[in-house]
Short mmCIF file of C-alpha atoms in Angstrom, two decimals:
data_model
loop_
_atom_site.label_atom_id
_atom_site.label_comp_id
_atom_site.label_asym_id
_atom_site.label_seq_id
_atom_site.Cartn_x
_atom_site.Cartn_y
_atom_site.Cartn_z
CA GLN A 239 103.18 -44.78 121.19
CA SER A 240 101.31 -42.76 118.55
CA GLU A 241 98.19 -44.85 119.02
CA VAL A 242 98.30 -44.49 122.80
CA ALA A 243 98.64 -40.73 122.35
CA GLU A 244 95.21 -40.71 120.68
CA GLY A 245 93.45 -41.71 123.89
CA TYR A 246 94.76 -39.63 126.81
CA ALA A 247 91.96 -38.34 129.03
CA GLU A 248 91.74 -36.32 132.24
CA ILE A 249 90.44 -38.58 135.02
CA LYS A 250 90.08 -38.42 138.77
CA ASP A 251 92.28 -40.88 140.66
CA ILE A 252 93.63 -41.46 144.15
CA SER A 253 97.32 -40.99 144.94
CA VAL A 254 98.82 -42.43 148.10
CA VAL A 255 101.91 -42.02 150.22
CA ALA A 256 102.78 -45.47 151.53
CA LYS A 257 104.93 -46.33 154.56
CA PHE A 258 107.84 -48.73 154.03
CA GLU A 259 109.32 -49.74 157.39
CA LEU A 260 113.11 -50.15 157.57
CA GLU A 261 114.14 -53.65 158.64
CA ASP A 262 116.81 -52.54 161.08
CA LYS A 263 114.89 -49.58 162.53
CA PRO A 264 111.41 -50.40 163.84
CA ASN A 265 108.91 -47.54 163.59
CA THR A 266 111.05 -45.77 161.00
CA PHE A 267 109.29 -45.53 157.63
CA VAL A 268 110.44 -44.41 154.20
CA LEU A 269 107.60 -42.53 152.50
CA ALA A 270 106.92 -43.16 148.80
CA TRP A 271 104.21 -41.62 146.63
CA THR A 272 102.33 -43.26 143.77
CA THR A 273 99.35 -42.46 141.56
CA THR A 274 98.87 -46.17 140.80
CA PRO A 275 98.20 -47.98 144.10
CA TRP A 276 97.37 -51.18 142.17
CA THR A 277 101.09 -51.52 141.32
CA LEU A 278 102.13 -51.70 145.00
CA PRO A 279 101.78 -55.52 145.31
CA GLY A 280 104.43 -55.67 142.55
CA ASN A 281 106.88 -53.45 144.45
CA ALA A 282 110.45 -54.76 144.29
CA ALA A 283 112.50 -51.77 145.48
CA LEU A 284 112.54 -48.10 146.40
CA ALA A 285 114.61 -45.46 144.61
CA VAL A 286 116.16 -42.26 145.94
CA ASN A 287 118.32 -39.64 144.27
CA PRO A 288 121.85 -39.96 145.73
CA ASN A 289 122.38 -36.19 145.55
CA ILE A 290 119.11 -35.01 147.09
CA GLU A 291 118.89 -33.94 150.74
CA TYR A 292 116.68 -36.20 152.86
CA VAL A 293 115.49 -35.93 156.44
CA LYS A 294 114.15 -38.15 159.19
CA ILE A 295 111.06 -36.61 160.73
CA LYS A 296 109.62 -37.25 164.20
CA ALA A 297 105.87 -36.73 164.08
CA ASP A 298 104.32 -35.26 167.21
CA ALA A 299 101.13 -37.29 166.75
CA ASP A 300 102.77 -40.71 167.17
CA ASN A 301 106.02 -42.51 167.96
CA GLU A 302 106.96 -43.02 164.33
CA TYR A 303 109.79 -41.58 162.27
CA TYR A 304 109.48 -40.79 158.57
CA ILE A 305 112.14 -40.42 155.87
CA LEU A 306 111.52 -38.23 152.81
CA ALA A 307 113.13 -35.47 150.72
CA LYS A 308 113.82 -32.36 152.76
CA GLU A 309 112.38 -30.11 150.07
CA LEU A 310 108.96 -31.82 150.29
CA VAL A 311 108.52 -31.94 154.07
CA LYS A 312 106.27 -28.88 154.30
CA LYS A 313 103.99 -30.19 151.59
CA VAL A 314 103.76 -33.76 152.90
CA PHE A 315 103.36 -32.70 156.55
CA GLU A 316 101.06 -29.76 155.86
CA GLY A 317 98.90 -29.18 158.92
CA LYS A 318 100.89 -31.64 161.02
CA LYS A 319 103.38 -30.94 163.80
CA TYR A 320 106.82 -32.48 163.47
CA LYS A 321 110.51 -32.16 164.28
CA ILE A 322 113.52 -32.87 162.08
CA ALA A 323 115.51 -35.56 163.85
CA GLU A 324 118.25 -36.10 161.28
CA GLU A 325 119.49 -34.84 157.88
CA PHE A 326 121.48 -36.76 155.27
CA ARG A 327 121.88 -37.29 151.53
CA GLY A 328 120.19 -39.92 149.45
CA VAL A 329 123.40 -41.85 149.01
CA ASP A 330 123.26 -42.67 152.73
CA LEU A 331 120.00 -44.57 152.22
CA ILE A 332 121.22 -46.80 149.40
CA GLY A 333 121.40 -50.47 150.36
CA LYS A 334 119.03 -50.28 153.31
CA LYS A 335 116.40 -53.02 153.50
CA TYR A 336 112.74 -52.49 154.22
CA LYS A 337 109.71 -54.65 154.99
CA PRO A 338 107.53 -55.19 151.89
CA LEU A 339 103.99 -53.83 151.99
CA PHE A 340 102.75 -57.21 150.75
CA ASP A 341 104.35 -60.62 151.31
CA TYR A 342 102.89 -62.46 148.30
CA TYR A 343 106.25 -62.76 146.54
CA THR A 344 108.75 -62.47 149.38
CA ARG A 345 107.77 -66.00 150.38
CA ASP A 346 108.51 -67.38 146.89
CA GLU A 347 111.95 -68.97 147.21
CA LYS A 348 111.98 -69.67 143.46
CA LEU A 349 111.70 -65.97 142.61
CA GLU A 350 114.80 -65.03 140.62
CA ASN A 351 117.01 -62.32 142.17
CA ARG A 352 114.90 -62.45 145.32
CA GLU A 353 117.95 -61.53 147.42
CA ASN A 354 118.18 -58.14 145.67
CA GLY A 355 114.59 -57.17 146.31
CA TRP A 356 113.06 -54.79 148.83
CA LYS A 357 116.10 -52.57 149.21
CA ILE A 358 116.75 -48.90 148.47
CA TYR A 359 118.66 -48.05 145.28
CA GLY A 360 120.00 -44.84 143.78
CA ALA A 361 118.44 -43.38 140.61
CA ASP A 362 118.94 -40.03 138.89
CA PHE A 363 115.32 -39.95 137.63
CA VAL A 364 114.05 -39.38 141.18
CA THR A 365 113.11 -35.70 141.66
CA THR A 366 111.44 -33.45 144.21
CA GLU A 367 108.77 -32.16 141.83
CA ASN A 368 106.07 -34.07 143.68
CA GLY A 369 105.47 -36.92 146.12
CA ALA A 370 108.04 -37.54 148.82
CA GLY A 371 111.27 -37.73 146.81
CA VAL A 372 111.20 -41.53 146.93
CA VAL A 373 109.95 -43.67 144.03
CA HIS A 374 108.27 -47.05 144.44
CA ILE A 375 109.78 -49.43 141.88
CA ALA A 376 107.70 -52.08 140.08
CA PRO A 377 109.93 -53.31 137.20
CA ALA A 378 107.07 -54.95 135.29
CA PHE A 379 105.00 -51.76 135.07
CA GLY A 380 107.22 -48.83 134.15
CA GLU A 381 110.06 -48.00 131.79
CA ASP A 382 112.34 -46.36 134.37
CA ASP A 383 111.45 -49.12 136.82
CA MET A 384 112.44 -51.83 134.35
CA GLU A 385 115.76 -50.17 133.51
CA LEU A 386 116.61 -49.88 137.20
CA GLY A 387 115.57 -53.50 137.65
CA LYS A 388 117.89 -54.66 134.85
CA LYS A 389 120.76 -52.57 136.17
CA ASN A 390 120.49 -53.98 139.70
CA ASP A 391 119.17 -57.50 138.98
CA LEU A 392 115.91 -56.86 140.81
CA PRO A 393 113.21 -59.53 141.03
CA PHE A 394 110.71 -59.24 138.18
CA ILE A 395 107.28 -59.34 139.80
CA GLN A 396 104.34 -59.36 137.41
CA HIS A 397 101.38 -59.59 139.77
CA VAL A 398 98.86 -58.72 137.06
CA GLY A 399 97.97 -61.05 134.19
CA MET A 400 97.53 -60.18 130.52
CA ASP A 401 93.81 -60.02 131.24
CA GLY A 402 94.37 -56.99 133.48
CA LYS A 403 93.43 -58.83 136.66
CA PHE A 404 95.41 -59.60 139.83
CA LYS A 405 96.99 -63.05 139.66
CA LYS A 406 96.16 -65.85 142.10
CA GLU A 407 99.34 -65.16 144.11
CA VAL A 408 97.85 -61.82 145.14
CA SER A 409 95.51 -63.72 147.42
CA ASP A 410 93.66 -60.75 148.96
CA PHE A 411 92.66 -59.38 145.56
CA THR A 412 92.75 -62.40 143.20
CA GLY A 413 90.79 -61.92 140.00
CA MET A 414 90.07 -58.23 140.57
CA ASP A 415 90.41 -55.99 137.49
CA VAL A 416 93.13 -53.46 138.33
CA LYS A 417 91.73 -50.65 136.15
CA PRO A 418 88.15 -51.48 135.13
CA ARG A 419 86.45 -49.20 132.62
CA GLU A 420 83.24 -48.97 134.63
CA ASN A 421 85.05 -47.90 137.85
CA HIS A 422 88.75 -47.25 137.34
CA GLN A 423 89.31 -46.52 141.08
CA ALA A 424 87.84 -49.80 142.37
CA ALA A 425 91.09 -51.78 142.79
CA ASP A 426 92.98 -48.75 144.10
CA ILE A 427 90.37 -48.24 146.81
CA GLU A 428 90.70 -51.86 147.96
CA ILE A 429 94.51 -51.55 148.07
CA ILE A 430 94.21 -48.36 150.11
CA LYS A 431 91.81 -50.01 152.57
CA PHE A 432 94.32 -52.85 153.03
CA LEU A 433 97.22 -50.46 153.63
CA ALA A 434 95.21 -48.44 156.16
CA LYS A 435 94.27 -51.58 158.06
CA GLU A 436 97.92 -52.68 158.22
CA ASN A 437 99.20 -49.22 159.28
CA LYS A 438 101.08 -48.88 155.99
CA LEU A 439 99.20 -45.86 154.65
CA PHE A 440 100.54 -42.39 155.46
CA SER A 441 98.11 -40.34 153.39
CA LYS A 442 95.82 -40.38 150.36
CA GLU A 443 94.70 -37.60 148.06
CA LYS A 444 92.25 -37.18 145.18
CA ILE A 445 94.00 -36.02 142.02
CA THR A 446 93.11 -35.21 138.44
CA HIS A 447 95.67 -36.30 135.88
CA SER A 448 96.07 -37.33 132.26
CA TYR A 449 95.80 -41.12 131.83
CA PRO A 450 96.07 -43.20 128.63
CA HIS A 451 92.95 -44.97 127.35
CA CYS A 452 92.21 -47.10 124.32
CA TRP A 453 90.86 -44.59 121.79
CA ARG A 454 88.53 -47.26 120.41
CA CYS A 455 86.79 -48.62 123.53
CA GLU A 456 87.86 -46.00 126.14
CA THR A 457 89.30 -48.64 128.49
CA PRO A 458 92.17 -47.45 130.74
CA LEU A 459 95.51 -48.85 129.56
CA LEU A 460 98.22 -50.50 131.62
CA ASN A 461 101.96 -49.97 131.14
CA TYR A 462 102.82 -53.67 130.96
CA ALA A 463 106.11 -55.45 130.25
CA THR A 464 105.75 -58.33 127.82
CA SER A 465 107.96 -60.39 125.52
CA SER A 466 108.33 -59.27 121.91
CA TRP A 467 109.65 -60.84 118.73
CA PHE A 468 111.68 -58.86 116.19
CA VAL A 469 112.24 -60.17 112.66
CA ALA A 470 115.61 -59.40 111.03
CA VAL A 471 114.06 -58.57 107.65
CA GLU A 472 117.38 -57.59 106.07
CA LYS A 473 118.59 -61.19 106.43
CA ILE A 474 115.71 -62.54 104.35
CA LYS A 475 115.15 -59.57 102.06
CA ASP A 476 116.52 -61.20 98.89
CA GLU A 477 114.46 -64.34 99.47
CA LEU A 478 111.33 -62.29 100.06
CA LEU A 479 111.84 -60.41 96.82
CA GLU A 480 112.15 -63.71 94.94
CA TYR A 481 108.88 -64.97 96.43
CA ALA A 482 107.23 -61.64 95.60
CA LYS A 483 107.79 -62.26 91.88
CA ASP A 484 105.29 -65.13 91.99
CA ILE A 485 102.66 -63.22 93.97
CA GLU A 486 99.62 -61.83 92.15
CA TRP A 487 99.25 -58.42 93.74
#
């Protein structure tokens, strides 16, 4: 953590509001905001705050309905005409299923906990400070995401390899560096183009935010879940001290 703190830098990125269509209600989309579009192929769930007020909006420009936090409607729909069709609390959304933005992993019958994926869950860390009041959950790429994933037995989708590139399963973007140093927006732009083509993009916006970089080589860093080993030193302390007596320091 202390080493990562050495390399934070202000960079320009692209945030998106993606459209997640409810399975049982065609043309009704839950809106979720993210500043890391490259994580969307690894989406496993959506999170709402059970105690926040949400609304279903009917947009005048099309025949689609949108679900988001009531407090953020004016910001998200700025400049657009709309009507509030329904109001409810976040708890009423919990358990609802939605259609994944990408189907790379939904087709994998061997994926553990697959039956728990692509549903809406409740989480207290969801706020109305920004976005749409709905959080896209990718358990392999965020601390809160992973904790929610453990709590609800969500599928663990790691669509990016240790080399920082999309894995072969992500067939439309295989081998692409998700955050290249020379152009850190490259992968995000391709994801956004895909979403727009599939009518799964609600909006996009240029932002400036603080992002961690390697302080040595200035490469953007990825929040990445990986296995770790921990040595119980206390259990071998006495033996280590004995060996140390024969070491020429």
